[in-house]
mmCIF file of C-alpha atoms in Angstrom:
data_model
loop_
_atom_site.group_PDB
_atom_site.id
_atom_site.type_symbol
_atom_site.label_atom_id
_atom_site.label_comp_id
_atom_site.label_asym_id
_atom_site.label_seq_id
_atom_site.Cartn_x
_atom_site.Cartn_y
_atom_site.Cartn_z
ATOM 1 C CA MET A 1102 4.607 23.187 -9.239
ATOM 2 C CA ALA A 1103 7.643 22.145 -11.228
ATOM 3 C CA SER A 1104 6.678 18.482 -10.913
ATOM 4 C CA LEU A 1105 3.253 19.235 -12.415
ATOM 5 C CA VAL A 1106 4.915 20.946 -15.367
ATOM 6 C CA ARG A 1107 7.200 17.944 -15.841
ATOM 7 C CA LEU A 1108 4.258 15.517 -15.732
ATOM 8 C CA THR A 1109 2.333 17.560 -18.290
ATOM 9 C CA SER A 1110 5.317 17.766 -20.623
ATOM 10 C CA LEU A 1111 5.868 14.012 -20.266
ATOM 11 C CA ARG A 1112 2.235 13.317 -21.163
ATOM 12 C CA ASN A 1113 2.467 15.604 -24.188
ATOM 13 C CA ALA A 1114 5.725 13.976 -25.270
ATOM 14 C CA LYS A 1115 4.081 10.548 -25.158
ATOM 15 C CA ARG A 1116 1.132 11.820 -27.173
ATOM 16 C CA TYR A 1117 3.140 13.469 -29.973
ATOM 17 C CA CYS A 1118 6.188 11.214 -30.147
ATOM 18 C CA GLN A 1119 4.441 7.856 -30.249
ATOM 19 C CA ILE A 1120 5.357 5.404 -33.000
ATOM 20 C CA PRO A 1121 2.195 4.201 -34.775
ATOM 21 C CA GLN A 1122 1.543 0.501 -34.342
ATOM 22 C CA VAL A 1123 -0.536 -1.700 -36.599
ATOM 23 C CA LEU A 1124 -2.356 -4.422 -34.722
ATOM 24 C CA SER A 1125 -3.716 -7.415 -36.580
ATOM 25 C CA ARG A 1126 -4.729 -10.936 -35.761
ATOM 26 C CA ALA A 1127 -4.813 -13.778 -38.210
ATOM 27 C CA MET A 1128 -7.398 -16.523 -37.836
ATOM 28 C CA SER A 1129 -5.371 -19.558 -38.687
ATOM 29 C CA GLY A 1130 -4.049 -22.680 -37.085
ATOM 30 C CA ALA A 1131 -0.439 -23.053 -36.070
ATOM 31 C CA PRO A 1132 1.607 -20.373 -37.862
ATOM 32 C CA HIS A 1133 4.245 -22.854 -38.958
ATOM 33 C CA GLU A 1134 1.723 -25.398 -40.284
ATOM 34 C CA GLY A 1135 -0.774 -23.075 -41.986
ATOM 35 C CA ASP A 1136 -3.775 -25.099 -40.759
ATOM 36 C CA PRO A 1137 -7.279 -23.607 -40.583
ATOM 37 C CA PRO A 1138 -8.571 -22.602 -37.142
ATOM 38 C CA THR A 1139 -9.426 -25.567 -34.938
ATOM 39 C CA THR A 1140 -11.710 -23.680 -32.558
ATOM 40 C CA THR A 1141 -13.795 -20.535 -32.731
ATOM 41 C CA LEU A 1142 -10.847 -18.726 -31.100
ATOM 42 C CA GLY A 1143 -8.377 -19.933 -33.704
ATOM 43 C CA GLY A 1144 -4.641 -19.490 -33.594
ATOM 44 C CA PRO A 1145 -2.717 -20.933 -30.647
ATOM 45 C CA PHE A 1146 -5.933 -21.932 -28.850
ATOM 46 C CA LYS A 1147 -6.354 -25.194 -30.724
ATOM 47 C CA VAL A 1148 -6.530 -28.607 -29.071
ATOM 48 C CA PRO A 1149 -2.884 -29.632 -28.491
ATOM 49 C CA ILE A 1150 -3.450 -33.388 -28.816
ATOM 50 C CA GLY A 1151 -5.044 -33.096 -32.197
ATOM 51 C CA THR A 1152 -8.219 -34.879 -31.158
ATOM 52 C CA GLY A 1153 -11.580 -33.167 -31.156
ATOM 53 C CA HIS A 1154 -13.267 -31.630 -28.161
ATOM 54 C CA ALA A 1155 -14.644 -33.841 -25.403
ATOM 55 C CA SER A 1156 -18.275 -34.798 -25.751
ATOM 56 C CA GLN A 1157 -20.885 -33.843 -23.155
ATOM 57 C CA GLU A 1158 -20.939 -37.435 -21.846
ATOM 58 C CA GLU A 1159 -17.167 -37.419 -21.316
ATOM 59 C CA ILE A 1160 -17.363 -34.070 -19.486
ATOM 60 C CA SER A 1161 -20.237 -35.284 -17.276
ATOM 61 C CA SER A 1162 -18.440 -38.513 -16.396
ATOM 62 C CA TRP A 1163 -15.274 -36.582 -15.494
ATOM 63 C CA VAL A 1164 -17.260 -34.204 -13.255
ATOM 64 C CA LYS A 1165 -19.008 -37.141 -11.515
ATOM 65 C CA LYS A 1166 -15.666 -38.874 -10.960
ATOM 66 C CA GLU A 1167 -14.139 -35.697 -9.446
ATOM 67 C CA LEU A 1168 -17.139 -35.147 -7.177
ATOM 68 C CA ALA A 1169 -17.096 -38.800 -6.051
ATOM 69 C CA VAL A 1170 -13.547 -38.417 -4.767
ATOM 70 C CA GLY A 1171 -14.843 -35.854 -2.247
ATOM 71 C CA TRP A 1172 -11.497 -34.261 -1.456
ATOM 72 C CA GLN A 1173 -9.373 -31.887 -3.440
ATOM 73 C CA SER A 1174 -5.999 -30.836 -2.161
ATOM 74 C CA LYS A 1175 -5.516 -27.235 -1.117
ATOM 75 C CA GLY A 1176 -1.941 -27.413 -2.390
ATOM 76 C CA TYR A 1177 -0.069 -28.261 0.810
ATOM 77 C CA ASP A 1178 -0.087 -32.070 0.574
ATOM 78 C CA TYR A 1179 -1.533 -33.977 -2.376
ATOM 79 C CA ASN A 1180 -1.607 -37.405 -0.693
ATOM 80 C CA ASP A 1181 -2.843 -36.902 2.885
ATOM 81 C CA GLU A 1182 -6.155 -35.077 3.411
ATOM 82 C CA LYS A 1183 -5.640 -34.576 7.164
ATOM 83 C CA LEU A 1184 -2.153 -33.137 6.756
ATOM 84 C CA ASP A 1185 -3.364 -30.902 3.902
ATOM 85 C CA ASN A 1186 -6.182 -29.496 6.070
ATOM 86 C CA GLU A 1187 -3.862 -28.964 9.054
ATOM 87 C CA TRP A 1188 -1.341 -27.036 6.961
ATOM 88 C CA HIS A 1189 -4.176 -24.995 5.447
ATOM 89 C CA LYS A 1190 -5.516 -24.057 8.891
ATOM 90 C CA LEU A 1191 -2.034 -23.170 10.126
ATOM 91 C CA PHE A 1192 -1.342 -20.997 7.086
ATOM 92 C CA LEU A 1193 -4.670 -19.172 7.415
ATOM 93 C CA MET A 1194 -4.095 -18.632 11.138
ATOM 94 C CA ILE A 1195 -0.687 -17.119 10.394
ATOM 95 C CA VAL A 1196 -1.959 -14.939 7.537
ATOM 96 C CA VAL A 1197 -4.991 -13.630 9.454
ATOM 97 C CA SER A 1198 -3.992 -13.650 13.118
ATOM 98 C CA MET A 1199 -0.374 -12.578 13.038
ATOM 99 C CA PRO A 1200 -0.920 -9.135 11.451
ATOM 100 C CA VAL A 1201 -3.708 -8.476 13.972
ATOM 101 C CA LEU A 1202 -1.426 -9.566 16.816
ATOM 102 C CA PHE A 1203 1.505 -7.442 15.607
ATOM 103 C CA CYS A 1204 -0.724 -4.378 15.133
ATOM 104 C CA THR A 1205 -2.141 -4.831 18.646
ATOM 105 C CA ILE A 1206 1.317 -5.150 20.176
ATOM 106 C CA TRP A 1207 2.539 -2.103 18.227
ATOM 107 C CA ALA A 1208 -0.484 -0.027 19.287
ATOM 108 C CA TYR A 1209 0.062 -0.761 22.982
ATOM 109 C CA LEU A 1210 3.834 -0.293 23.065
ATOM 110 C CA PRO A 1211 5.023 2.348 25.521
ATOM 111 C CA ASP A 1212 5.745 5.851 24.268
ATOM 112 C CA ARG A 1213 9.468 5.667 23.499
ATOM 113 C CA ARG A 1214 9.774 9.359 22.565
ATOM 114 C CA MET A 1215 8.212 10.432 25.872
ATOM 115 C CA ARG A 1216 5.810 12.727 24.010
ATOM 116 C CA ASP A 1217 2.906 11.922 26.333
ATOM 117 C CA TRP A 1218 5.083 12.597 29.373
ATOM 118 C CA ALA A 1219 6.199 15.985 27.985
ATOM 119 C CA ILE A 1220 2.607 17.080 27.326
ATOM 120 C CA ARG A 1221 1.487 16.002 30.808
ATOM 121 C CA GLU A 1222 4.453 17.794 32.379
ATOM 122 C CA ALA A 1223 3.649 20.990 30.436
ATOM 123 C CA TYR A 1224 0.039 20.918 31.670
ATOM 124 C CA LEU A 1225 1.236 20.423 35.262
ATOM 125 C CA VAL A 1226 3.641 23.379 35.002
ATOM 126 C CA LEU A 1227 0.884 25.570 33.504
ATOM 127 C CA LYS A 1228 -1.486 24.577 36.319
ATOM 128 C CA GLU A 1229 1.172 25.410 38.949
ATOM 129 C CA ARG A 1230 1.881 28.813 37.336
ATOM 130 C CA GLU A 1231 -1.851 29.655 37.150
ATOM 131 C CA ALA A 1232 -2.310 28.661 40.804
ATOM 132 C CA ALA A 1233 0.629 30.891 41.802
ATOM 133 C CA GLY A 1234 -0.798 33.815 39.785
ATOM 134 C CA VAL A 1235 2.227 34.001 37.474
ATOM 135 C CA GLU A 1236 1.867 34.411 33.694
ATOM 136 C CA PRO A 1237 2.144 31.059 31.837
ATOM 137 C CA ILE A 1238 5.361 31.958 29.994
ATOM 138 C CA SER A 1239 7.654 34.681 31.229
ATOM 139 C CA ARG A 1240 8.233 37.634 28.923
ATOM 140 C CA ASP A 1241 11.930 37.426 29.772
ATOM 141 C CA PHE A 1242 12.210 33.806 28.666
ATOM 142 C CA ALA A 1243 14.464 34.973 25.839
ATOM 143 C CA ASP A 1244 16.512 38.171 26.002
ATOM 144 C CA PRO A 1245 14.686 40.775 23.836
ATOM 145 C CA GLU A 1246 17.965 42.463 22.885
ATOM 146 C CA LYS A 1247 19.276 39.264 21.303
ATOM 147 C CA ILE A 1248 16.077 38.823 19.295
ATOM 148 C CA LEU A 1249 16.001 42.455 18.100
ATOM 149 C CA ALA A 1250 19.657 42.244 17.047
ATOM 150 C CA HIS A 1251 18.798 39.541 14.485
ATOM 151 C CA LEU A 1252 15.689 41.206 13.011
ATOM 152 C CA PRO A 1253 15.986 43.266 9.800
ATOM 153 C CA SER A 1254 15.472 47.041 9.948
ATOM 154 C CA ASP A 1255 12.479 48.801 8.393
ATOM 155 C CA ASP A 1256 14.601 49.995 5.454
ATOM 156 C CA GLU A 1257 15.775 46.446 4.716
ATOM 157 C CA LEU A 1258 12.186 45.226 4.797
ATOM 158 C CA LYS A 1259 11.070 47.965 2.370
ATOM 159 C CA ARG A 1260 13.929 47.123 -0.037
ATOM 160 C CA ALA A 1261 12.897 43.474 0.082
ATOM 161 C CA GLY A 1262 9.299 44.405 -0.769
ATOM 162 C CA VAL A 1263 7.775 43.402 2.580
ATOM 163 C CA VAL A 1264 4.722 45.429 3.555
ATOM 164 C CA ILE A 1265 3.623 45.345 7.188
ATOM 165 C CA ASN A 1266 0.060 46.511 7.892
ATOM 166 C CA ILE A 1267 -0.616 47.256 11.534
#
C-alpha cells in the first residue's frame, strides 16, 4: 500500500513541478549557413553533396544494377557468397535451436530437491497407515502441553482485540 502512495505522489510531483518547455522547429537550411530548405523536410535533411536529387532514370538504373548482381551479403562476409550463407545458417541454427535444446535439457533434469520423492513417500506412508487402520497423523505427534504453553491466554487475546467466534 505504501508503494502505491509513493507512486501516486511521484506522479503528482511530476505533474505540478514540471518546467514548461517551448518546442519550435525552424524551416531553414544549415543553421550556420542560413540557407533556405533544400527538401520538403528542411533543416538537417538536405542533400549532403550539394547536388540535386537523383532523377527517376538514375534510380531505376541503380535498382536494375543491384538486382542484376543477384546476391546481397547478410553481413557475415562481403566477398564470398558461400561463406556468407554458411555463417548465416550457423548463426540461425544457434539462435533458434540452442534455446530449445537448453529448455528441453532443463525440463528433463532430475529432481535435485527430491520433492517428487518426498510426495511419493508421503503417499506410501498414508496408504500403509490406512491399510493398518491407524489414523493418518497421530494426535500425539507433538506434545500438547508444549503447544499450550506457548499460546496466549483468553485475557491476553481480549486485550489485544482478538475476537474468537465458536
